[in-house]
GROMACS .gro file of C-alpha atoms in nm:
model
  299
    1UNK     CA    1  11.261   9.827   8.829
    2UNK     CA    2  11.384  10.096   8.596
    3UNK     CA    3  11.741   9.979   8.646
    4UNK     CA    4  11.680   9.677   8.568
    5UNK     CA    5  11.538   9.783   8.251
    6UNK     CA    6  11.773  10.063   8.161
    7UNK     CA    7  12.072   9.939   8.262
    8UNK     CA    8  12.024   9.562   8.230
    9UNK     CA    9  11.822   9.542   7.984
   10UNK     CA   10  11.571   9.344   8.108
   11UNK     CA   11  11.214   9.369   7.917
   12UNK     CA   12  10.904   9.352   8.058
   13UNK     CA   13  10.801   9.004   7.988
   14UNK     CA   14  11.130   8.898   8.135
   15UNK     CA   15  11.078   9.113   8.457
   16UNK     CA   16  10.705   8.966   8.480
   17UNK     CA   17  10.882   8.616   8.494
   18UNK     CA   18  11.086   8.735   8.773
   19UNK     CA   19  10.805   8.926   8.975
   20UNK     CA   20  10.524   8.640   8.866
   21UNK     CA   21  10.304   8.912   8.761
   22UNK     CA   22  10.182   9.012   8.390
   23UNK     CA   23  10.459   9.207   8.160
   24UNK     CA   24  10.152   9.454   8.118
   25UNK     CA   25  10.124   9.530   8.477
   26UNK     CA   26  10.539   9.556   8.497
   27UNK     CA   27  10.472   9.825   8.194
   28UNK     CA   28  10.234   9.998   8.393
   29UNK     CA   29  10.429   9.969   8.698
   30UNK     CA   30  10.735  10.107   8.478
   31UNK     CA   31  10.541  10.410   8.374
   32UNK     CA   32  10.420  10.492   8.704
   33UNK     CA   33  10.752  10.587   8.800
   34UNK     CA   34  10.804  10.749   8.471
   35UNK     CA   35  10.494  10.975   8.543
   36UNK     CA   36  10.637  11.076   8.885
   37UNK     CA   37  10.981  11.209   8.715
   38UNK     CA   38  10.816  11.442   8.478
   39UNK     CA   39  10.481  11.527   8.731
   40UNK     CA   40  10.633  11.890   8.707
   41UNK     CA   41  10.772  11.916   8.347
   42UNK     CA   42  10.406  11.964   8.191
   43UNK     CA   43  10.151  11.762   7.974
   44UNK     CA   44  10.302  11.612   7.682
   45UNK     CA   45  10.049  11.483   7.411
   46UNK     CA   46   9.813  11.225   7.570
   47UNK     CA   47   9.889  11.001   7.312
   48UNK     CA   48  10.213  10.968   7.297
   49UNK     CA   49  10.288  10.970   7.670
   50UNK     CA   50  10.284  10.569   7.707
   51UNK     CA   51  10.525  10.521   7.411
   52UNK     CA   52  10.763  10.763   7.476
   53UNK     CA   53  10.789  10.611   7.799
   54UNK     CA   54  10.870  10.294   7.663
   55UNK     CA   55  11.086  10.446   7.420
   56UNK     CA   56  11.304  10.603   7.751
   57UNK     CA   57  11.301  10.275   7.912
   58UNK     CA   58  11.448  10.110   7.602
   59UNK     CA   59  11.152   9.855   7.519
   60UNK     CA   60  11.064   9.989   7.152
   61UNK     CA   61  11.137   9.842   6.847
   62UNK     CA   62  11.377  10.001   6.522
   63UNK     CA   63  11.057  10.101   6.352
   64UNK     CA   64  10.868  10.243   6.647
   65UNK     CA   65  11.140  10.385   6.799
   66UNK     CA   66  11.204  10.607   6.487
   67UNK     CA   67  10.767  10.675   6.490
   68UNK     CA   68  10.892  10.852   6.857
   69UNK     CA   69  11.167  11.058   6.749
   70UNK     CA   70  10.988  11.188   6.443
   71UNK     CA   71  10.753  11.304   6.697
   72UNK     CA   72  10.949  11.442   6.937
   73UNK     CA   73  11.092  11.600   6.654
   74UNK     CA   74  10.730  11.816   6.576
   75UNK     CA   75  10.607  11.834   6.910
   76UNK     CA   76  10.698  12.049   7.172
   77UNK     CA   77  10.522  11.968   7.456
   78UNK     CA   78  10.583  11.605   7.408
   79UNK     CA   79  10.983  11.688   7.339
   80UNK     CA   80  11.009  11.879   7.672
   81UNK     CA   81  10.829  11.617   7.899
   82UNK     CA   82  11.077  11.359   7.748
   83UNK     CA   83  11.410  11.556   7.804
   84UNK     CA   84  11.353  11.634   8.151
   85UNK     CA   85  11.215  11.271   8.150
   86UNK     CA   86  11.540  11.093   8.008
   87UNK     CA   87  11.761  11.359   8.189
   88UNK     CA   88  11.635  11.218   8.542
   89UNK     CA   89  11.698  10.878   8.435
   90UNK     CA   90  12.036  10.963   8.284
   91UNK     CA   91  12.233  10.836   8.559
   92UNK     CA   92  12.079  10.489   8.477
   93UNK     CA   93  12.192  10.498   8.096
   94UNK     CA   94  12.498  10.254   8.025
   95UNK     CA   95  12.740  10.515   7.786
   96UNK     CA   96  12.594  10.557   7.454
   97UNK     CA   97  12.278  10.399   7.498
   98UNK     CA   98  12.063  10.732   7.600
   99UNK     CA   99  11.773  10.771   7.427
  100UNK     CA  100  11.788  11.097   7.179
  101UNK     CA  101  11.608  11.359   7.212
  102UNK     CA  102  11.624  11.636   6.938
  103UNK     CA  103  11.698  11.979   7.013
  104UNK     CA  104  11.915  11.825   7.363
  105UNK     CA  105  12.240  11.962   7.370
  106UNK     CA  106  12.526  11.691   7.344
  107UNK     CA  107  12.282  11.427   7.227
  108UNK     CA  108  12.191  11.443   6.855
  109UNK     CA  109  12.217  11.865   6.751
  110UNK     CA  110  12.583  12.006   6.684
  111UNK     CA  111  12.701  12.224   6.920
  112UNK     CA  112  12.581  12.588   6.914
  113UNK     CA  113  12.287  12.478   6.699
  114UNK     CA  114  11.962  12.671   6.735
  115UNK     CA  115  11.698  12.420   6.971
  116UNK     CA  116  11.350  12.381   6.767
  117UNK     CA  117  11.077  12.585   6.868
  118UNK     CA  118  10.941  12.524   7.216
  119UNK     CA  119  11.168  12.322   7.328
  120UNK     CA  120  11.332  12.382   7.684
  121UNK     CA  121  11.627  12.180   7.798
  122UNK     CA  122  11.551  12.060   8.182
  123UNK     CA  123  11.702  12.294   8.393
  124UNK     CA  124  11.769  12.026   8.660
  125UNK     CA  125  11.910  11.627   8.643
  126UNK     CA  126  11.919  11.360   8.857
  127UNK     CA  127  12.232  11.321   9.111
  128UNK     CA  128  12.482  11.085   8.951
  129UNK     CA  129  12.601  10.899   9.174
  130UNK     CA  130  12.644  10.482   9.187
  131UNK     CA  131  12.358  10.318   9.334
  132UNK     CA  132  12.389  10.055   9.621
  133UNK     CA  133  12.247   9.734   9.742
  134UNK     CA  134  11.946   9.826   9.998
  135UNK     CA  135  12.030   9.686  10.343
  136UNK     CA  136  11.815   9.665  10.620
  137UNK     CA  137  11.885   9.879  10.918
  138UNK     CA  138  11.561   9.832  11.120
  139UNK     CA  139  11.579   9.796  11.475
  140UNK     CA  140  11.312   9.724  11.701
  141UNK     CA  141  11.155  10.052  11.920
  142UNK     CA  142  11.210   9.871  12.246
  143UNK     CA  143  11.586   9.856  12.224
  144UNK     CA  144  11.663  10.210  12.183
  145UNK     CA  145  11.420  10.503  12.216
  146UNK     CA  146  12.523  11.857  10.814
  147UNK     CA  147  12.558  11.891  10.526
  148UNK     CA  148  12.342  12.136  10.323
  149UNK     CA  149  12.168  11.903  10.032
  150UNK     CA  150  12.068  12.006   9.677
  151UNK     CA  151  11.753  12.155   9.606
  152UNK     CA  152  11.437  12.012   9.700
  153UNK     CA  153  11.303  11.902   9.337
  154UNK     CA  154  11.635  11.755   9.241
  155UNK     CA  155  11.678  11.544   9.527
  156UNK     CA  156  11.342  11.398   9.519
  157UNK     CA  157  11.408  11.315   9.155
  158UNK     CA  158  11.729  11.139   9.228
  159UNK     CA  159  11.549  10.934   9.528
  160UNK     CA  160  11.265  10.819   9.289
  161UNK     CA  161  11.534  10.707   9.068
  162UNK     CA  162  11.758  10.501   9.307
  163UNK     CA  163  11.523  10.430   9.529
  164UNK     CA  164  11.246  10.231   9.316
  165UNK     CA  165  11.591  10.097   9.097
  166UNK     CA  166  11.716   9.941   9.453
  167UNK     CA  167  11.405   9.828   9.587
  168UNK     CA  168  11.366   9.626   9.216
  169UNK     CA  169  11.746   9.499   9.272
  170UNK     CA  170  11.690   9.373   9.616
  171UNK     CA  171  11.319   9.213   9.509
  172UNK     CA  172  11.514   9.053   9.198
  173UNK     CA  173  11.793   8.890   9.388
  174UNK     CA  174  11.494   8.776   9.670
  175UNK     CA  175  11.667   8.908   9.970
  176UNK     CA  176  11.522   8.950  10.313
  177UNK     CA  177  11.513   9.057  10.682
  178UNK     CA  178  11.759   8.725  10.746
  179UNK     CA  179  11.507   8.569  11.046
  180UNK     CA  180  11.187   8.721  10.974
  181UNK     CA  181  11.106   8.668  10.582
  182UNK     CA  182  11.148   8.365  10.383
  183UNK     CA  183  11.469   8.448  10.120
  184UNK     CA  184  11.361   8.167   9.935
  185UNK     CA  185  11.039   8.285   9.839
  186UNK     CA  186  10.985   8.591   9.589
  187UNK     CA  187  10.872   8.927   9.692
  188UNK     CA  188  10.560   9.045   9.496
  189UNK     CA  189  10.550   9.400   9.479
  190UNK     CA  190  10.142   9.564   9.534
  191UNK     CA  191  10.234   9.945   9.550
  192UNK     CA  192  10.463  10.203   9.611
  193UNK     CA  193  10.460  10.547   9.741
  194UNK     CA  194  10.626  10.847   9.760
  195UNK     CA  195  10.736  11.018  10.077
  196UNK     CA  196  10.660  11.382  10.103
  197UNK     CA  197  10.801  11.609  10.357
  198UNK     CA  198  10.545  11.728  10.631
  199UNK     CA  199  10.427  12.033  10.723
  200UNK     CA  200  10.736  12.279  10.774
  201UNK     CA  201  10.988  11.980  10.847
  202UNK     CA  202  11.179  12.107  10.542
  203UNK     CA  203  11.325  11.920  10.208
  204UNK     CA  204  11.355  11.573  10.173
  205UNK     CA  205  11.176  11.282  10.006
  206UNK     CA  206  11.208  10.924   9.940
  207UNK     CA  207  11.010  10.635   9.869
  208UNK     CA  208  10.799  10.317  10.038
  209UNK     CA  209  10.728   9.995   9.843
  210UNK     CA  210  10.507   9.711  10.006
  211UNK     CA  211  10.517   9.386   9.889
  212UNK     CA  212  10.432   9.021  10.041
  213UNK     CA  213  10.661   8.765  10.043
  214UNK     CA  214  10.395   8.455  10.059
  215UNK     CA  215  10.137   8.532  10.232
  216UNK     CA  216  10.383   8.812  10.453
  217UNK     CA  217  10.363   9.168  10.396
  218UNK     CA  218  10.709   9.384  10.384
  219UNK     CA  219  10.791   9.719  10.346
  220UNK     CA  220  11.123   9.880  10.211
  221UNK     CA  221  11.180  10.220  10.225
  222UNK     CA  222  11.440  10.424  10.103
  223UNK     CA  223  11.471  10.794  10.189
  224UNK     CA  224  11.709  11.093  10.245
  225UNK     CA  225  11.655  11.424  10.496
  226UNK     CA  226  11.838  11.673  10.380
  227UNK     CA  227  11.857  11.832  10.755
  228UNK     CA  228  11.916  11.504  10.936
  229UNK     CA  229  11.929  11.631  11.390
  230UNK     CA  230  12.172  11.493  11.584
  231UNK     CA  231  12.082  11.381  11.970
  232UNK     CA  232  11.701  11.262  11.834
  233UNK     CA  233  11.604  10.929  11.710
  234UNK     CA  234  11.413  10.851  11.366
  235UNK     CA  235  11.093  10.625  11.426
  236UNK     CA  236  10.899  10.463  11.157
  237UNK     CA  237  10.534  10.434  11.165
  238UNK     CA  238  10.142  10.300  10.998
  239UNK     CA  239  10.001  10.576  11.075
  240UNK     CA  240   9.650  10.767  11.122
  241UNK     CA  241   9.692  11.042  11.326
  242UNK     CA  242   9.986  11.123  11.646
  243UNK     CA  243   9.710  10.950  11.852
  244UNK     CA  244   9.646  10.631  11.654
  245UNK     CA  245   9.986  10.533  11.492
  246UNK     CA  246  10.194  10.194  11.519
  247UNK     CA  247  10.583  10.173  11.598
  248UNK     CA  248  10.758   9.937  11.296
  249UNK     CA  249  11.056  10.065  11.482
  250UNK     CA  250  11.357  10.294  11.512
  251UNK     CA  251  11.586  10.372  11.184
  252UNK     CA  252  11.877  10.490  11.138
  253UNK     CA  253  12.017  10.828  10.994
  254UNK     CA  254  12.348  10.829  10.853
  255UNK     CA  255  12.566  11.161  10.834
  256UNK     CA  256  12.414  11.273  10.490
  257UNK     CA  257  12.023  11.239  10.613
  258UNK     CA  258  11.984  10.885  10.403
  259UNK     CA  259  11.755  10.628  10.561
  260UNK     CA  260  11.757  10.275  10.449
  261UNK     CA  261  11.519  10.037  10.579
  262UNK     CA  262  11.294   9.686  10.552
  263UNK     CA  263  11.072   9.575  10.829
  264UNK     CA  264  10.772   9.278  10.831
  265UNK     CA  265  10.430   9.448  10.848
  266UNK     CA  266  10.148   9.335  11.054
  267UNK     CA  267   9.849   9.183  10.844
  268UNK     CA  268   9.602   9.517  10.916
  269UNK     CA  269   9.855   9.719  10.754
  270UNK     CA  270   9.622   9.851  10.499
  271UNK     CA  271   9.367   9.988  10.742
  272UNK     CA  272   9.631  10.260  10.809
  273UNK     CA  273   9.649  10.544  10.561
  274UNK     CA  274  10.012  10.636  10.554
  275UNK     CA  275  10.398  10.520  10.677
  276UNK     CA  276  10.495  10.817  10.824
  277UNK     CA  277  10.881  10.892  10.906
  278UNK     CA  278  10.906  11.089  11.245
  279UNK     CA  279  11.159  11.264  11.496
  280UNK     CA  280  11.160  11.153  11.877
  281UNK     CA  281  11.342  11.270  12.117
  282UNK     CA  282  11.237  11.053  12.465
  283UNK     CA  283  11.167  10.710  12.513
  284UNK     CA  284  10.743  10.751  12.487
  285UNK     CA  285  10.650  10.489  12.272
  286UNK     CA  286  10.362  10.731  12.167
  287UNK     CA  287  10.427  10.923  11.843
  288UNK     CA  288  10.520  11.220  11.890
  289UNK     CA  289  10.349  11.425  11.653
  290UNK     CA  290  10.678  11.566  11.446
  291UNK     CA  291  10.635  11.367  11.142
  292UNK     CA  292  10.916  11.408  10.868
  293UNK     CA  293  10.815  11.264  10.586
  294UNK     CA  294  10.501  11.057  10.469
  295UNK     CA  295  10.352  10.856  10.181
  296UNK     CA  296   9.998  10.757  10.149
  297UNK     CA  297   9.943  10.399  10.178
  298UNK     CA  298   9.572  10.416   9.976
  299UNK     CA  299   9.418  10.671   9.725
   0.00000   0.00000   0.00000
């Protein structure tokens, strides 16, 4: 969704069209997202958060657009939360076209002048790197039973980024699982999550979105382990606890630790509380209680 709106152009009401939902629930949708790339760079003024969020995504108008930066320009609080803000979503910008923020280096002060008061530049940025159609690389449980990655905070960033931008690509353009979804029917989106690492499994993050295509519930996830293991296999699960989880089935793990995957979900899916991302290493079809990564499905 936010590529689509950064670097597309697309508004709301034309992405509602496209989703057959309301352009106020794309906003909120939009913001969401937002929220989740500056969750660590503190509170900016409550009443300003929605419209500098719109002003970052690119849907304000001359005037109100101005309103924004004359605020950014006398608040600090708000003026951080949006630079680390637009920095994460800087890889999305087409050349030119990111949003100012005063005080940011390279953006709208000469070089070498002073920043205004309270105002900290973000001391990380998204990964910049070109973002890819999502392909499905599911394969059912039955058939089968590196390199060091940038820190923890940055690569989550740069997951949320690509990850809910190629989940909103692949939704736009309709595709499928060719053979188990209908292509020809659009893919409402009902929530997304974010995958957290578990317990001591180390960094990495990612991303699940579930939508229903009809009356058929999907999930896409995109993800990245920044310590993939060689000689296990990656299993993706509904999950309760080790005891009381469900098989969607194996993934796969390419050489960086990125996971890519779609799979149909059965109809009780929301009666389980998370989609967990785990490590096997035998045929059991039981979990096996090293979870990875997980995302909560509800709350």
């Amino acid at each position: 969704m936010l590529q689509l709106l950064i670097r597309h152009g697309r508004s709301y009401e034309s992405l509602a069209q496209t989703f057959q939902t309301s352009p106020a629930r794309v906003r909120e949708r939009a913001h969401e997202a937002i929220d989740e790339l500056g969750a660590r760079a503190g509170d900016p003024d409550v009443d300003w958060r929605a419209r500098v969020s719109d002003y970052a995504l690119g849907q304000l108008a001359e005037a109100e657009t101005e309103t924004v930066r004359e605020h950014l320009d006398r608040s600090g609080s708000t003026r951080a939360w949006a630079s680390v803000v637009i920095g994460a979503l800087d890889p999305l910008y087409l050349p030119d076209a990111r949003p100012a923020v005063p005080g940011d280096a390279g953006v709208d002060a000469p070089e070498g002048s002073p920043r205004p008061h309270g105002h900290e530049s973000p001391s990380w940025r998204a990964a910049e790197r070109p973002l890819t159609p999502l392909r499905p690389v599911i394969r059912p449980a039955e058939e089968v039973r590196g390199r060091r990655g940038p820190p923890w905070l940055a690569l989550l960033l740069a997951l949320l980024v690509a990850a809910i931008a190629l989940a909103a690509l692949l939704i736009a353009r309709a595709g499928g699982v060719p053979g188990r979804m209908g292509e020809d029917e659009p893919l409402r989106v009902e929530r997304q999550a974010v995958m957290r690492p578990v317990g001591d499994a180390g960094p990495g993050g990612g991303i699940a979105v579930v939508g229903r295509r009809g009356s058929r519930p999907q999930l896409l996830l995109q993800a990245r382990l920044v310590r993939p293991t060689r000689g296990v296999s990656h299993e993706l699960w509904l999950y309760r606890t080790p005891r009381d989880a469900r098989s969607l089935g194996l993934v796969r793990v390419d050489s960086r630790g990125n996971v890519r995957a779609a799979a149909a979900l059965p109809a009780d899916f929301a009666s389980y509380r998370a989609i967990d991302l785990s490590r096997e290493r035998d045929r059991d079809p039981r979990h096996s209680g090293r979870s990875l990564l997980r995302a909560r499905l509800l709350g």
